[in-house]
GROMACS .gro file of C-alpha atoms in nm:
model
   98
    1MET     CA    1   8.835   9.027  21.526
    2SER     CA    2   9.069   8.741  21.666
    3LEU     CA    3   9.256   8.455  21.500
    4ASN     CA    4   9.019   8.197  21.371
    5LYS     CA    5   9.240   7.864  21.411
    6ARG     CA    6   9.002   7.695  21.146
    7SER     CA    7   9.133   7.922  20.883
    8LEU     CA    8   9.516   7.858  20.964
    9SER     CA    9   9.644   7.560  20.781
   10ARG     CA   10   9.988   7.397  20.764
   11VAL     CA   11  10.040   7.315  20.385
   12ALA     CA   12  10.378   7.188  20.369
   13GLN     CA   13  10.570   6.921  20.579
   14GLN     CA   14  10.800   7.082  20.833
   15VAL     CA   15  11.181   7.023  20.733
   16PRO     CA   16  11.493   7.055  20.925
   17VAL     CA   17  11.697   7.378  20.932
   18GLY     CA   18  12.043   7.309  20.795
   19SER     CA   19  12.364   7.446  20.977
   20THR     CA   20  12.639   7.655  20.819
   21GLY     CA   21  12.828   7.318  20.833
   22GLY     CA   22  12.557   7.145  20.613
   23ALA     CA   23  12.412   6.905  20.893
   24SER     CA   24  12.029   6.922  20.991
   25GLN     CA   25  11.938   7.063  21.311
   26ALA     CA   26  11.653   6.966  21.549
   27GLN     CA   27  11.477   7.300  21.453
   28GLN     CA   28  11.225   7.266  21.176
   29VAL     CA   29  11.017   7.516  20.975
   30GLY     CA   30  10.713   7.475  20.779
   31LEU     CA   31  10.448   7.674  20.560
   32LEU     CA   32  10.114   7.790  20.689
   33VAL     CA   33   9.836   7.984  20.515
   34TYR     CA   34   9.589   8.191  20.686
   35GLY     CA   35   9.267   8.381  20.559
   36THR     CA   36   9.095   8.637  20.729
   37ASP     CA   37   8.863   8.961  20.735
   38ASP     CA   38   9.094   9.116  20.995
   39ALA     CA   39   9.320   9.403  20.867
   40ALA     CA   40   9.681   9.348  20.808
   41ALA     CA   41   9.774   9.574  21.115
   42THR     CA   42   9.549   9.352  21.332
   43VAL     CA   43   9.707   9.029  21.222
   44GLU     CA   44  10.062   9.164  21.251
   45ALA     CA   45  10.006   9.275  21.639
   46GLY     CA   46  10.209   9.078  21.885
   47GLY     CA   47   9.976   8.814  22.053
   48TYR     CA   48   9.744   8.762  21.742
   49PHE     CA   49   9.844   8.402  21.711
   50ASN     CA   50   9.873   8.294  22.066
   51ASN     CA   51   9.587   8.070  22.063
   52ALA     CA   52   9.775   7.860  21.785
   53ARG     CA   53  10.124   7.846  21.943
   54ALA     CA   54  10.089   7.476  21.978
   55VAL     CA   55  10.116   7.433  21.612
   56LEU     CA   56  10.348   7.696  21.545
   57ARG     CA   57  10.736   7.709  21.539
   58LYS     CA   58  10.987   7.999  21.536
   59GLY     CA   59  11.072   8.051  21.157
   60ASP     CA   60  10.767   7.900  21.018
   61ILE     CA   61  10.635   8.088  20.702
   62LEU     CA   62  10.314   8.230  20.679
   63LEU     CA   63  10.121   8.333  20.373
   64ALA     CA   64   9.814   8.541  20.476
   65THR     CA   65   9.520   8.712  20.298
   66MET     CA   66   9.359   8.960  20.490
   67VAL     CA   67   9.055   9.194  20.450
   68ASN     CA   68   8.873   8.922  20.231
   69SER     CA   69   8.539   9.077  20.254
   70GLY     CA   70   8.669   9.400  20.108
   71THR     CA   71   8.994   9.462  19.907
   72PRO     CA   72   9.203   9.157  19.976
   73VAL     CA   73   9.576   9.198  20.053
   74THR     CA   74   9.820   8.909  20.090
   75LYS     CA   75  10.146   8.923  20.279
   76GLN     CA   76  10.426   8.682  20.368
   77TYR     CA   77  10.552   8.665  20.711
   78VAL     CA   78  10.775   8.457  20.933
   79PHE     CA   79  10.719   8.375  21.293
   80THR     CA   80  10.988   8.540  21.487
   81ALA     CA   81  10.895   8.440  21.823
   82VAL     CA   82  10.671   8.140  21.956
   83PRO     CA   83  10.744   8.144  22.323
   84ALA     CA   84  10.571   7.914  22.586
   85THR     CA   85  10.413   8.207  22.755
   86GLY     CA   86  10.412   8.575  22.627
   87ASN     CA   87  10.329   8.679  22.267
   88VAL     CA   88  10.366   8.507  21.951
   89THR     CA   89  10.505   8.761  21.702
   90ILE     CA   90  10.539   8.770  21.324
   91ALA     CA   91  10.741   9.012  21.086
   92ILE     CA   92  10.680   9.073  20.729
   93GLN     CA   93  10.924   8.857  20.535
   94ALA     CA   94  11.215   9.068  20.362
   95THR     CA   95  11.228   9.030  20.007
   96SER     CA   96  11.622   9.059  19.981
   97ALA     CA   97  11.893   8.819  20.133
   98GLY     CA   98  12.013   8.937  20.439
   0.00000   0.00000   0.00000
């Protein structure tokens, strides 16, 4: 399948990213949720979110629930690249600080 933009929703206001010095930067991040019948491997493929790039930012957090018609799985991702052209990419969010 492919991305259903109606199933992608921003649920939190975007907030400015703080710098190491404590000042806010121009970059902002937000939280989105997404639900689909697609498998996690399909959602994780580069380019899956290309049709939504206008509403995405690098660093945005994505909570996704997948395979909803079968046994659902939920994963947390971070958008690692949202270029003007080329593939939008996500990565599974690490659970440890790093």
